[in-house]
Coordinates of C-alpha atoms and ligand atoms in Angstrom, one line a residue:
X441 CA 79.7 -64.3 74.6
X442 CA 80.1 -65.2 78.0
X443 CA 77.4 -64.2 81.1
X444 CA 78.8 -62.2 83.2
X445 CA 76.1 -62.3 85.9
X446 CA 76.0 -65.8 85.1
X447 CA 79.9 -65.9 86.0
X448 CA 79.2 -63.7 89.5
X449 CA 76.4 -66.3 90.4
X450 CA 78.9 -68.8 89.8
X451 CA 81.8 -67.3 91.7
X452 CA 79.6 -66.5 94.6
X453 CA 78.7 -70.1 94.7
X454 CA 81.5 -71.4 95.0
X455 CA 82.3 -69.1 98.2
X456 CA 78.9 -69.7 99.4
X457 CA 79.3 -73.1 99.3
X458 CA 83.3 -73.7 101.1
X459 CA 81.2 -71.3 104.1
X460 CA 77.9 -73.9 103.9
X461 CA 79.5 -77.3 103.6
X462 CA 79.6 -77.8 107.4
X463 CA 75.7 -76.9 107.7
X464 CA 75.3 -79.4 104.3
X465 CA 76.8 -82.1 106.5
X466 CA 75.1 -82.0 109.5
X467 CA 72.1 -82.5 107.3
X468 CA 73.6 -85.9 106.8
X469 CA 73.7 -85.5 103.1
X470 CA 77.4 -85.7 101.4
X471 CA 78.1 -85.0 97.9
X472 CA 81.1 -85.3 95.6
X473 CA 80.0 -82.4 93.4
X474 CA 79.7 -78.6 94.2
X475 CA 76.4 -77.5 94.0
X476 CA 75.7 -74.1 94.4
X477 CA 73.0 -73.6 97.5
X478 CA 70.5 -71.6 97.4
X479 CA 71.3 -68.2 98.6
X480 CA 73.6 -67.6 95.5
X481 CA 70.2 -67.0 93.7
X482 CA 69.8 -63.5 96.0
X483 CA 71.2 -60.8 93.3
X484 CA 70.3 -57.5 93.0
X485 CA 66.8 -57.0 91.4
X486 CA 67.8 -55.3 88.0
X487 CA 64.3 -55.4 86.8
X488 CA 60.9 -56.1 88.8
X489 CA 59.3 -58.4 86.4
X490 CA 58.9 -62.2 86.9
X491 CA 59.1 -64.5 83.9
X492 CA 57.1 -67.9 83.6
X493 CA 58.3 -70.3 81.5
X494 CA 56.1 -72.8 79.3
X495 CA 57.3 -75.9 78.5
X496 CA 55.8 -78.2 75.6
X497 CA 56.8 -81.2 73.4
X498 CA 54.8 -82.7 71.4
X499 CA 51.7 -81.3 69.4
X500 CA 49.7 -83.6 68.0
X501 CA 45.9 -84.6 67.2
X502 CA 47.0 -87.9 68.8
X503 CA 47.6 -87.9 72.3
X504 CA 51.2 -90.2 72.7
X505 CA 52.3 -89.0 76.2
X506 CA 52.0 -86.9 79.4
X507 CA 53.9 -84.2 77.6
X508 CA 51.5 -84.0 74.5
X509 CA 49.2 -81.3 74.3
X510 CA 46.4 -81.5 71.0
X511 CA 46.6 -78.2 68.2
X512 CA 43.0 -77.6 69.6
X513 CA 44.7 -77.3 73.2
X514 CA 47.9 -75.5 72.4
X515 CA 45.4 -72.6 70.2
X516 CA 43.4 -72.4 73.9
X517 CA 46.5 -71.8 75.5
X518 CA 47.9 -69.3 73.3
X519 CA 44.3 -67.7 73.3
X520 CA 44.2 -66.9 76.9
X521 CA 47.8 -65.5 76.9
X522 CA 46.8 -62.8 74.4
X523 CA 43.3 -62.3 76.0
X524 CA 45.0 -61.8 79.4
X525 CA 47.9 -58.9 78.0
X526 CA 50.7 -61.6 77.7
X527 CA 53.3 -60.5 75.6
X528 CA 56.0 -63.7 74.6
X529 CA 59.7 -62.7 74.9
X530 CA 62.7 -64.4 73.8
X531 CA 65.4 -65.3 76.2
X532 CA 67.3 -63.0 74.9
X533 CA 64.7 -60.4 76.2
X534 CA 64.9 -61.7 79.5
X535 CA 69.1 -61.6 79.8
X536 CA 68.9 -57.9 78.8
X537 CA 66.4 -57.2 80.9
X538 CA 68.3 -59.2 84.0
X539 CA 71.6 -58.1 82.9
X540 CA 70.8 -54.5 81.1
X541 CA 68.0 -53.4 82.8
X542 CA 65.9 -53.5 79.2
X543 CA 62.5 -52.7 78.8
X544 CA 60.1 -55.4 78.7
X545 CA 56.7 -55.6 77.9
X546 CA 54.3 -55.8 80.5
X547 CA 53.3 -59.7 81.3
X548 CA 56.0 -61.4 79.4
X549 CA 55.9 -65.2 78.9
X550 CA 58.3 -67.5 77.2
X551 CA 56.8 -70.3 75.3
X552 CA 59.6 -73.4 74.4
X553 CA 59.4 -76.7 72.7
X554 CA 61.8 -79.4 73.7
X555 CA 63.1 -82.6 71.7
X556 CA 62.8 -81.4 68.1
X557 CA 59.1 -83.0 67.3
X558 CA 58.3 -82.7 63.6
X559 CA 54.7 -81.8 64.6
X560 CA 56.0 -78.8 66.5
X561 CA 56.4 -77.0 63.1
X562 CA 53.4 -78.7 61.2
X563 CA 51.1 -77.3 64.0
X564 CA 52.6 -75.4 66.5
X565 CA 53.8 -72.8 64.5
X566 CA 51.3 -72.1 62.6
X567 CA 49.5 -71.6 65.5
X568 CA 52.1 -69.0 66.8
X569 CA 51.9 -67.1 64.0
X570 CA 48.6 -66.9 64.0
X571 CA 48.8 -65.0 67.9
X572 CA 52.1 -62.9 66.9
X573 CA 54.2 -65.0 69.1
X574 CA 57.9 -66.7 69.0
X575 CA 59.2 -69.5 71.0
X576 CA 62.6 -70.8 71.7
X577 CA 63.0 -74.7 70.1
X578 CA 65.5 -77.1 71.9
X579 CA 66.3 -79.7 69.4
X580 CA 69.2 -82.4 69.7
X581 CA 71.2 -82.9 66.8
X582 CA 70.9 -86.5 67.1
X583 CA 67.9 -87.2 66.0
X584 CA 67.4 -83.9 63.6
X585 CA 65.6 -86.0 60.5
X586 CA 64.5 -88.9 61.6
X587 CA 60.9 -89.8 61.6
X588 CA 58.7 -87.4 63.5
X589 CA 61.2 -85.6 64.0
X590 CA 62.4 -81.8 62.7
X591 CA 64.8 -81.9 59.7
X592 CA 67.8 -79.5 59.4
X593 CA 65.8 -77.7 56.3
X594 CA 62.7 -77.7 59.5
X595 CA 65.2 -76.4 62.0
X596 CA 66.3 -73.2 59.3
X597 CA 62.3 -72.2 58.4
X598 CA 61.6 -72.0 62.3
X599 CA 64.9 -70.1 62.9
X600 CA 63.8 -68.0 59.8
X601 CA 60.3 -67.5 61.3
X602 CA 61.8 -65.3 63.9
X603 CA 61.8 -68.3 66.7
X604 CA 65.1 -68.6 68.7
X605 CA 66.7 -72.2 68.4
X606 CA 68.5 -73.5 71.3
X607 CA 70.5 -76.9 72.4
X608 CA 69.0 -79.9 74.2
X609 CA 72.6 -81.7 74.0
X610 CA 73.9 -83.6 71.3
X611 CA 72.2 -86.8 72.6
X612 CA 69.5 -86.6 75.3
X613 CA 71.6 -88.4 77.9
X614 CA 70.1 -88.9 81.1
X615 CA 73.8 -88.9 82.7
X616 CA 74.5 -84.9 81.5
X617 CA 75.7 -84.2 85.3
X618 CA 77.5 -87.9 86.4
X619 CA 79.2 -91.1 84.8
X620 CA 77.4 -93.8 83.8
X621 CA 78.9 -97.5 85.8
X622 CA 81.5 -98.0 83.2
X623 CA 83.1 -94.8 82.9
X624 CA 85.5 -93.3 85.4
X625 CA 85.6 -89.3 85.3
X626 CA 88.0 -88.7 82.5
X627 CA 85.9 -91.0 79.9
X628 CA 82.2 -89.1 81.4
X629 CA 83.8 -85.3 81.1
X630 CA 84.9 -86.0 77.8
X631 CA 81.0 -86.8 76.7
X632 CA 79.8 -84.1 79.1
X633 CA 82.3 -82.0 76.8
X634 CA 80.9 -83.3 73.3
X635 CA 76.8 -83.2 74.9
X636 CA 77.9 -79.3 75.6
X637 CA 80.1 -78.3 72.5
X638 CA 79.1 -80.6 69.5
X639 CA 76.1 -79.9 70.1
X640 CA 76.4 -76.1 69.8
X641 CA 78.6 -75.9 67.0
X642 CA 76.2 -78.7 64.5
X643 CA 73.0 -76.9 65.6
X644 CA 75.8 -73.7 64.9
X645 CA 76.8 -75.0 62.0
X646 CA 73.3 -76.0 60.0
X647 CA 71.5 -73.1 61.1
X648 CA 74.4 -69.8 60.6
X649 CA 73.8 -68.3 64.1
X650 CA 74.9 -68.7 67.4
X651 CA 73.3 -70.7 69.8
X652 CA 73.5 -69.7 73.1
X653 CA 70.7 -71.5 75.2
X654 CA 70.5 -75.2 76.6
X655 CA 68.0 -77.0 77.9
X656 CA 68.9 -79.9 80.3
X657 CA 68.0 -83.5 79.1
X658 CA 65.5 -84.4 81.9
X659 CA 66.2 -81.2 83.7
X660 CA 69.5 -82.9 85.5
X661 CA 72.3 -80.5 86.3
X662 CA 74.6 -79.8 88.6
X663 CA 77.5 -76.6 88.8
X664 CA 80.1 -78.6 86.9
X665 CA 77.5 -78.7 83.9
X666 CA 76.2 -75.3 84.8
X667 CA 80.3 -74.4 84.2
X668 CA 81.2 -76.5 80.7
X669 CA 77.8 -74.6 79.9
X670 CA 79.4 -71.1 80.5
X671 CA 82.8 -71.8 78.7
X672 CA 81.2 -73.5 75.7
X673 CA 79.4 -69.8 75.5
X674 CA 75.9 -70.6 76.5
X675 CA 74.1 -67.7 77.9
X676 CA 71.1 -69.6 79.8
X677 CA 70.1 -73.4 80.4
X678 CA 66.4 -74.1 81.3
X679 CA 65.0 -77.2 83.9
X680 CA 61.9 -78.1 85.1
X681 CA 61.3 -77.0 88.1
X682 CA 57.7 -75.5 88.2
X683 CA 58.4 -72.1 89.6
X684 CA 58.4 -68.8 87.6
X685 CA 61.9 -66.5 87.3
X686 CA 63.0 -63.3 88.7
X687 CA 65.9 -61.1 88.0
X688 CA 67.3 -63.2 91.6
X689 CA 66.8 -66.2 89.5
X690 CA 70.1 -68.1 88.3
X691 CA 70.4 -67.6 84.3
X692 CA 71.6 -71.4 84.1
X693 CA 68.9 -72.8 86.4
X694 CA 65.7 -71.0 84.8
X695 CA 62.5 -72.3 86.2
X696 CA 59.8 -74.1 83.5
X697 CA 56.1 -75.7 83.7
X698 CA 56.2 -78.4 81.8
X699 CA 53.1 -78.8 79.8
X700 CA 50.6 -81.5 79.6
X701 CA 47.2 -82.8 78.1
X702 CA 45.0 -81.8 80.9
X703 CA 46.0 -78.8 81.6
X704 CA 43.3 -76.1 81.1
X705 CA 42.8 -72.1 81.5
X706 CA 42.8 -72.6 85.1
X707 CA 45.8 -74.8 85.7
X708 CA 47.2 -72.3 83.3
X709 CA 46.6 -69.7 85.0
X710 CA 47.7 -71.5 88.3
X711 CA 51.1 -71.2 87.0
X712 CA 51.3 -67.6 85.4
X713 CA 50.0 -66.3 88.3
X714 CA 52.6 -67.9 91.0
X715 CA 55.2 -65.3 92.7
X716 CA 59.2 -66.3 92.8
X717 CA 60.1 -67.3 96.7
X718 CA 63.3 -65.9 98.0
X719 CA 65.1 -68.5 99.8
X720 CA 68.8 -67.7 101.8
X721 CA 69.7 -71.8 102.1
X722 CA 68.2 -74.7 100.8
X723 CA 69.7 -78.3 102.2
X724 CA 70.2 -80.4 100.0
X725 CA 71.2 -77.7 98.1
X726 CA 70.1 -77.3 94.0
X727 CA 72.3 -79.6 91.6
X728 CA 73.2 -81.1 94.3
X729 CA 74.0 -85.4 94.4
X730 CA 73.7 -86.7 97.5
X731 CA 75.8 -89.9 98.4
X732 CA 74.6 -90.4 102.1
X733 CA 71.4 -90.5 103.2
X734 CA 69.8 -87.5 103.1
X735 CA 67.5 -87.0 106.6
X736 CA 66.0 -84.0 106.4
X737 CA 64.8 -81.3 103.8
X738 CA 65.7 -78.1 105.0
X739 CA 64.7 -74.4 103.6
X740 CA 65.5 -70.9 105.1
X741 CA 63.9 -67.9 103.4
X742 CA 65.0 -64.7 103.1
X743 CA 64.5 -62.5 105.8
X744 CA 62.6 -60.0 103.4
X745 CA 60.2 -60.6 101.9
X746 CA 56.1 -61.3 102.2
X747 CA 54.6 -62.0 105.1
X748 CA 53.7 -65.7 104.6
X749 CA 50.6 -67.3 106.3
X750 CA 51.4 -70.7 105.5
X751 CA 53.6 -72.8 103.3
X752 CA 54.3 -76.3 102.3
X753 CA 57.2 -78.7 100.9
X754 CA 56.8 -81.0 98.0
X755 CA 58.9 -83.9 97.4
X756 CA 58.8 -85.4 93.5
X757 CA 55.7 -84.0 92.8
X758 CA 53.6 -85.1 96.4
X759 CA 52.6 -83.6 99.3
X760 CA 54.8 -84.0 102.5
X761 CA 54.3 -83.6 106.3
X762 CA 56.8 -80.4 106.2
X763 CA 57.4 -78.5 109.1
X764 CA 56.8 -74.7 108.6
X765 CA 57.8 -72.3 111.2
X766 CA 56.4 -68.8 110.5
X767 CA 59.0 -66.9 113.3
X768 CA 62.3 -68.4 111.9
X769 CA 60.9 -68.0 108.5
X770 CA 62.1 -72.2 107.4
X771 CA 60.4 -75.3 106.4
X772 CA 61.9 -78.5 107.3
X773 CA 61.2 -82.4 106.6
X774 CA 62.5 -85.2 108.2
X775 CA 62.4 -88.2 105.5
X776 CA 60.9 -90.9 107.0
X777 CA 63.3 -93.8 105.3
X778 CA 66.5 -93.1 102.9
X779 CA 65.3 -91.9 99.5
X780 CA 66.0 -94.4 96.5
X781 CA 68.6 -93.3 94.4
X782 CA 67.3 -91.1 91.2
X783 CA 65.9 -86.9 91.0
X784 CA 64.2 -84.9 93.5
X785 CA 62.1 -82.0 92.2
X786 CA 61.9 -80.3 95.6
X787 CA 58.8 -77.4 95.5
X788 CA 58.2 -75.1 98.3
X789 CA 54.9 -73.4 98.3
X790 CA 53.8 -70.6 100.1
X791 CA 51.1 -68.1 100.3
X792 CA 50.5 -64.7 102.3
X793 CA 47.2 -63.4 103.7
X794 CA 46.0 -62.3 100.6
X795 CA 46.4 -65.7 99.2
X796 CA 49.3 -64.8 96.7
X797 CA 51.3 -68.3 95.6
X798 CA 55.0 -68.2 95.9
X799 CA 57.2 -71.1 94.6
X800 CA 60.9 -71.8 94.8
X801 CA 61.6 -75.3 93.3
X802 CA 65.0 -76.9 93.1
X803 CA 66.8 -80.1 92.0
X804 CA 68.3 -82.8 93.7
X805 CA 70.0 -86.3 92.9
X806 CA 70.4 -88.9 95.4
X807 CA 73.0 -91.2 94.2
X808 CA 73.4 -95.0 93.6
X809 CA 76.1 -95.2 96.5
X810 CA 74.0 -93.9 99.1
X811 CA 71.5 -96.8 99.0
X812 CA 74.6 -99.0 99.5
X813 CA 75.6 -97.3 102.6
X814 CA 72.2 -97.3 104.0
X815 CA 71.7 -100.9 104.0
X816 CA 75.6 -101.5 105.5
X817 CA 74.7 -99.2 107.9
X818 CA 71.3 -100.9 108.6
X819 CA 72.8 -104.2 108.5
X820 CA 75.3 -102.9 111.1
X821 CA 72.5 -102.6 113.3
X822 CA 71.4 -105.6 113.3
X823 CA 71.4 -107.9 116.7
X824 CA 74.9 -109.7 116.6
Ligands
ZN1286 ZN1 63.9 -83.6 76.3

C-alpha cells in the first residue's frame, strides 16, 4: 500500500526544493541529487505524541562492538521503560496514529534490532517477552543463515511471536543512495532497484506477509532512495539520526538512538526525554550530497515554537563553535576547512528556560568530487 502522507511530503519537497536551490547555492554547497530541505518536515500535527526510537544489534554476553549491548543490559533497559509507563508500539501504530489519527498509548517507544544477529532471538526475545513487549527486526536476506546470524525458520518464530519484520536491503551496501567508481547511473539504479525490491519480496516470500518497513544500511539516504522506497510499497524507512519523531516527522526519514554498551538509565533517559525541534530550512539540506565545498552549516527554525534560551550544532557526533541567534531564531557554522568526503550526522540541540531538550538531526554526504575541486581551487591560489 502506498503512504500517502509519505507521497505529500514528497511532492512538497520537490516544490520546496526548485523555490530553495538558489538559497542551497549561495551556501556554496552543490548537489546532483534532490534532497528534500528541511521545511517539508512541517505537516499538520495529526497527533501530539512524540515517538523515540531505540536502536540495537547485537545482544550478547560478549561484548564484540560499540553496537553490542549484554542480556543483563538490554533486561535494564527494558526494566526502566516498563517502570517509567512506556508502552512499545509497532510502526504500524505510529503510521495510524500520524496518518489516522489512532489512539496510542500514553509514552510509546519503539524498540528495533538491525542486521539479523542470531543472538537477537536467543536472548533478546526472551527478554521481550518477559516485559510484554514487541520490536520491529531489520534483517538482510543476504546473510539470513549464516553463522551468528538469524535463519529463515528464526526470522518465522519472531514474526510468529507478534514482532514486526522489516527490510535492511538485500545486501548492506554502504552505496544505497550513489554509485560506487565503476558504475555509471544505469548499472547503480539497477542495484538500488534489486537492494529495494528483492529484498522485500525474499523477506516477503519466506515469511507470508508484507513487509513494509526499511531500515537504511548505515543510515544513508537521499529522496531518490526515499522514492524507489515508496513505489516498491514500503511504508517507513528508519536512520540514525538521534532525535525522537513527531507527527511533523518524515515517515521515510524516522529518527533512531542507536544503542550501545555504556549506555545506562540515565543516558537512557537522556534520549526518551528529548523534544522534536521544528526547523523551516536546514542548508545543507537532509539526504542531501554535496559536490562543492560546503562553507557554512546553516539552520532556521520555525517561527513557532518554544522559546529557546540557548542551542548548539553538532557535526559527526562533536561539538562545534555554532553561531545561535535567539532574534532570528537560526544557528549557523562556518566550517573552518572543506569537510573530507563521507556522512554528516548534523544534530542541533536546544533547550528553553525550563531546561527542556529539543533535537532535530539530519543527514548529509559530502562527496568524493568536492575534495577534488577544493584542492584545484586551492592550487589555483597558489603564487604563479
Ligand atoms: Zn545494519
Amino acid at each position: 500500500m502506498l503512504c500517502l502522507r509519505a507521497r505529500r511530503q514528497l511532492r512538497r519537497a520537490r516544490a520546496l526544493y526548485a523555490a530553495g536551490i538558489a538559497l542551497v547555492f549561495a551556501a556554496g554547497c552543490t548537489h546532483k541529487e534532490i534532497a528534500p530541505p528541511a521545511a517539508a518536515r512541517v505537516q499538520p500535527a495529526a497527533c501530539p505524541a512524540t515517538a523515540p526510537v531505540l536502536a540495537y544489534h547485537r545482544v550478547s554476553p560478549k561484548i564484540t562492538n560499540q553496537m553490542t549491548v549484554t542480556p543483563a543490559l538490554f533486561r535494564e533497559h527494558m526494566r526502566y521503560l516498563a517502570r517509567h509507563g512506556f508502552s512499545t508500539i509497532s510502526i504500524d501504530q505510529w503510521c495510524n496514529a500520524v496518518e489516522r489519527g489512532a489512539p496510542l498509548p500514553a509514552r510509546p517507544v519503539i524498540i528495533t534490532f538491525d542486521d539479523g544477529w542470531k543472538d537477537q532471538i536467543v536472548y533478546a526475545a526472551p527478554i521481550l517477552r518477559e516485559f510484554g513487549f514487541l520490536a520491529t527486526f531489520y534483517i538482510y536476506p543476504t546473510v539470513i543463515g549464516s553463522p551468528l546470524q538469524l535463519s529463515w525458520d528464526d526470522v518465522r518464530a519472531l514474526a510468529a511471536q507478534g514482532h514486526a519484520i522489516g527490510s535492511h536491503s538485500l545486501s548492506h551496501t554502504e552505496r544505497l543512495n550513489r554509485p560506487y567508481a565503476f558504475e555509471d547511473q544505469a548499472r547503480y539504479e539497477r542495484r538500488l532497484m534489486r537492494e529495494v525490491y528483492d529484498s522485500k519480496r525474499e523477506i516477503e516470500a519466506n515469511i507470508s506477509r508484507p513487509v513494509v518497513h526499511f531500515c537504511y544500511p548505515y543510515g544513508y539516504y537521499n529522496t531518490a532512495v526515499m522514492e524507489s522506497l515508496e513505489r516498491a510499497g514500503y511504508r517507513t524507512a528508519v536512520t540514525v539520526n538521534p532525535q525522537v519523531n513527531s507527527s511533523a516527522t518524515p515517515l521515510m526519514t524516522l529518527g533512531r538512538r542507536i544503542v550501545g554498551p555504556a549506555m545506562r538509565d540515565a543516558e537512557l533517559a537522556e534520549y526518551l526525554e528529548r523534544l522534536p525541534l521544528p526547523v523551516a530550512t536546514a542548508v545543507p539540506g537532509d539526504g542531501m550530497i554535496c559536490t562543492d565545498r560546503a562553507g557554512r552549516v546553516r539552520v532556521s527554525l520555525s517561527p513557532q515554537g518554544a522559546h529557546l534560551v540557548d542551542a548548539r550544532l553538532k557535526l559527526s557526533f562533536r561539538w562545534v563553535d555554532s553561531t545561535w541567534d535567539p532574534r532570528g531564531r537560526t544557528i549557523s557554522y562556518a566550517l573552518p576547512q572543506p569537510l573530507e568526503p563521507g556522512a554528516y550526522t548534523a544534530e542541533l540541540h536546544a533547550w528553553d528556560a525550563r531546561s527542556n531538550h529539543y533535537v532535530y538531526a539530519w543527514l548529509f554526504q559530502q562527496d568524493a568530487a568536492a575534495r577534488g575541486a577544493s584542492v584545484a581551487a586551492s592550487s589555483s591560489r597558489r603564487p604563479q
